Amino acid sequence: MNIIMMMLFMTILNSFHSCTLNSYLNLEMVEFTLHQLFVACLSQVMKKSKAMGIHIINEVMEHIMTETLYGDSLRLQQVLVDFLLICINFMPTGGQVVVAASLTKDQLGKSVHLANLEISITHDGVGVPETLLNQMFRRDRQESEEGISLLISRKLLKRMNGDVQYLREAGKSSFILIVELAAS
């Protein structure tokens, strides 16, 4: 990024930090399925993953993929793409990313359910550097492009009554995304 663009980006970021997403962001409420969401996400990361020889494996069960959900699918897509790209960037060539999901529904009314969606994105390798994770959780004031994107994605998840966790295991790591949606 050139210096002028970086200065503009930092100015926008500072104003972003000083306000809350709640006061400036209205979430959309549209009907979608996880199948539609994942197709859109994978189309955005496929070129990079293929170039690095990384396989993306979908382990989401069919009945979850076809469940009708209501929420801000575009912002959820933005968040998923961001976490997928971070995983791809910090894993060895030839590795794999596994996407899995679980969905639980609580009855709210006669035909409305609260859907708690948990998506795990597991990737090979040593994982995302601790400095980026610290930026995502605001434990580190140092800012990088990737750290800022993780921070914004986390804020979007929180705006959707969700959050993110990062787990490390031997040889693999996972982002666990949790979001609250409506379902029929």
XYZ file of C-alpha atoms in Angstrom:
184
model
C 0.000 0.000 0.000
C 1.388 3.425 -0.794
C 1.881 5.970 1.987
C -1.134 8.161 1.119
C -3.472 5.161 1.010
C -2.055 3.870 4.297
C -2.591 7.272 5.963
C -6.181 7.402 4.682
C -6.754 3.841 5.853
C -5.382 4.644 9.323
C -7.612 7.756 9.572
C -10.674 5.697 8.706
C -9.580 2.993 11.126
C -9.118 5.467 13.979
C -12.616 6.850 13.440
C -13.891 3.259 13.234
C -12.292 2.444 16.600
C -13.775 5.532 18.213
C -17.342 4.583 17.316
C -19.363 1.456 17.689
C -20.716 -0.574 14.833
C -24.125 -0.411 16.473
C -24.449 3.309 15.861
C -23.497 3.218 12.169
C -24.353 -0.220 10.852
C -27.789 -1.509 10.033
C -27.849 -5.224 9.389
C -29.899 -6.576 6.514
C -32.487 -9.285 7.028
C -32.581 -11.460 3.919
C -33.422 -15.094 3.301
C -30.507 -17.379 2.396
C -29.108 -20.876 2.799
C -25.631 -21.916 3.870
C -25.248 -23.508 0.452
C -25.700 -20.102 -1.209
C -23.385 -18.495 1.329
C -20.605 -21.070 0.926
C -20.764 -21.030 -2.886
C -20.277 -17.243 -2.822
C -17.418 -17.504 -0.299
C -15.587 -20.290 -2.100
C -15.781 -18.466 -5.426
C -13.865 -15.594 -3.809
C -11.064 -17.691 -2.299
C -10.744 -20.490 -4.867
C -8.187 -18.764 -7.113
C -5.788 -18.141 -4.230
C -6.263 -21.600 -2.719
C -5.657 -23.311 -6.074
C -2.521 -21.231 -6.678
C -1.159 -22.473 -3.340
C -2.301 -26.056 -3.871
C -4.644 -25.823 -0.889
C -7.782 -27.953 -0.837
C -10.946 -26.625 0.763
C -13.117 -29.411 2.131
C -16.783 -28.882 2.984
C -17.908 -31.114 5.857
C -21.219 -29.353 6.464
C -24.116 -31.816 6.535
C -26.673 -31.483 3.736
C -29.635 -30.741 6.023
C -27.755 -27.747 7.465
C -26.709 -26.523 4.002
C -30.331 -26.328 2.852
C -31.812 -24.796 6.017
C -33.537 -21.469 5.311
C -31.939 -18.737 7.415
C -32.541 -15.002 7.779
C -29.853 -12.440 8.451
C -27.200 -10.292 6.821
C -25.785 -12.815 4.371
C -23.473 -10.305 2.652
C -21.738 -9.313 5.876
C -21.559 -12.938 6.977
C -20.031 -13.749 3.593
C -17.473 -10.951 4.085
C -16.537 -12.379 7.486
C -16.213 -15.967 6.234
C -14.097 -14.928 3.253
C -11.811 -12.941 5.539
C -11.231 -15.872 7.891
C -10.770 -18.303 4.975
C -8.163 -16.029 3.363
C -6.300 -15.623 6.651
C -6.202 -19.415 7.015
C -4.954 -19.833 3.444
C -2.281 -17.155 3.942
C -0.844 -18.849 7.026
C -0.686 -22.475 6.052
C 1.768 -24.582 4.094
C 1.409 -25.125 0.359
C -0.538 -28.279 -0.377
C -2.457 -28.204 2.897
C -6.165 -28.268 3.466
C -8.876 -26.142 5.019
C -11.888 -27.966 6.440
C -15.162 -26.093 6.890
C -17.772 -27.613 9.207
C -20.927 -26.238 10.801
C -23.558 -27.015 13.382
C -26.942 -25.386 13.788
C -29.247 -25.395 16.782
C -32.665 -23.795 16.784
C -34.738 -22.440 19.659
C -38.470 -21.859 19.162
C -39.379 -18.159 19.490
C -42.901 -18.194 18.171
C -45.245 -20.315 16.135
C -43.096 -20.251 13.006
C -39.936 -18.372 14.031
C -36.765 -19.880 15.465
C -33.544 -18.414 16.785
C -30.741 -20.214 14.951
C -27.333 -20.487 16.592
C -24.854 -21.198 13.828
C -21.334 -22.363 14.630
C -18.860 -22.570 11.752
C -15.405 -24.034 12.223
C -12.614 -23.342 9.754
C -9.736 -25.714 10.488
C -6.415 -25.425 8.687
C -3.076 -27.219 8.613
C 0.186 -25.800 9.868
C 1.392 -23.742 12.796
C -1.495 -21.309 12.426
C -2.102 -17.604 12.441
C 0.640 -15.556 14.135
C -0.118 -14.530 17.709
C 0.364 -10.842 16.826
C -2.585 -10.974 14.405
C -4.777 -12.751 16.937
C -3.877 -10.122 19.532
C -4.911 -7.414 17.071
C -8.218 -9.212 16.457
C -8.932 -9.337 20.191
C -7.594 -5.764 20.713
C -4.814 -6.922 23.042
C -2.246 -5.288 20.777
C -2.430 -1.707 19.501
C -0.001 -2.478 16.691
C -2.017 -2.593 13.484
C -1.473 -4.507 10.275
C -3.777 -4.917 7.297
C -4.601 -8.511 8.234
C -5.045 -7.692 11.916
C -7.422 -4.864 11.075
C -9.492 -7.104 8.807
C -9.734 -9.695 11.594
C -10.766 -6.990 14.068
C -13.481 -5.687 11.732
C -14.721 -9.219 11.047
C -14.923 -9.900 14.768
C -16.845 -6.644 15.305
C -19.286 -7.668 12.573
C -19.791 -11.048 14.260
C -20.402 -9.325 17.587
C -22.938 -7.054 15.870
C -24.713 -10.263 14.771
C -24.769 -11.454 18.424
C -21.815 -13.737 17.782
C -18.073 -13.937 18.269
C -14.977 -15.843 17.206
C -12.486 -18.077 18.980
C -9.152 -19.428 17.783
C -7.930 -22.850 18.861
C -4.479 -24.344 18.294
C -3.746 -28.056 18.289
C -0.720 -30.022 17.165
C -0.374 -29.433 13.415
C -3.689 -27.631 12.942
C -5.656 -24.613 14.120
C -9.283 -23.515 13.943
C -11.369 -20.387 13.856
C -14.730 -21.050 15.514
C -17.320 -18.502 14.371
C -20.603 -18.211 16.226
C -23.508 -16.141 14.942
C -27.181 -15.739 15.782
C -29.673 -15.799 12.909
C -33.387 -16.307 12.430
C -34.802 -19.474 10.891
C -38.239 -20.638 9.876
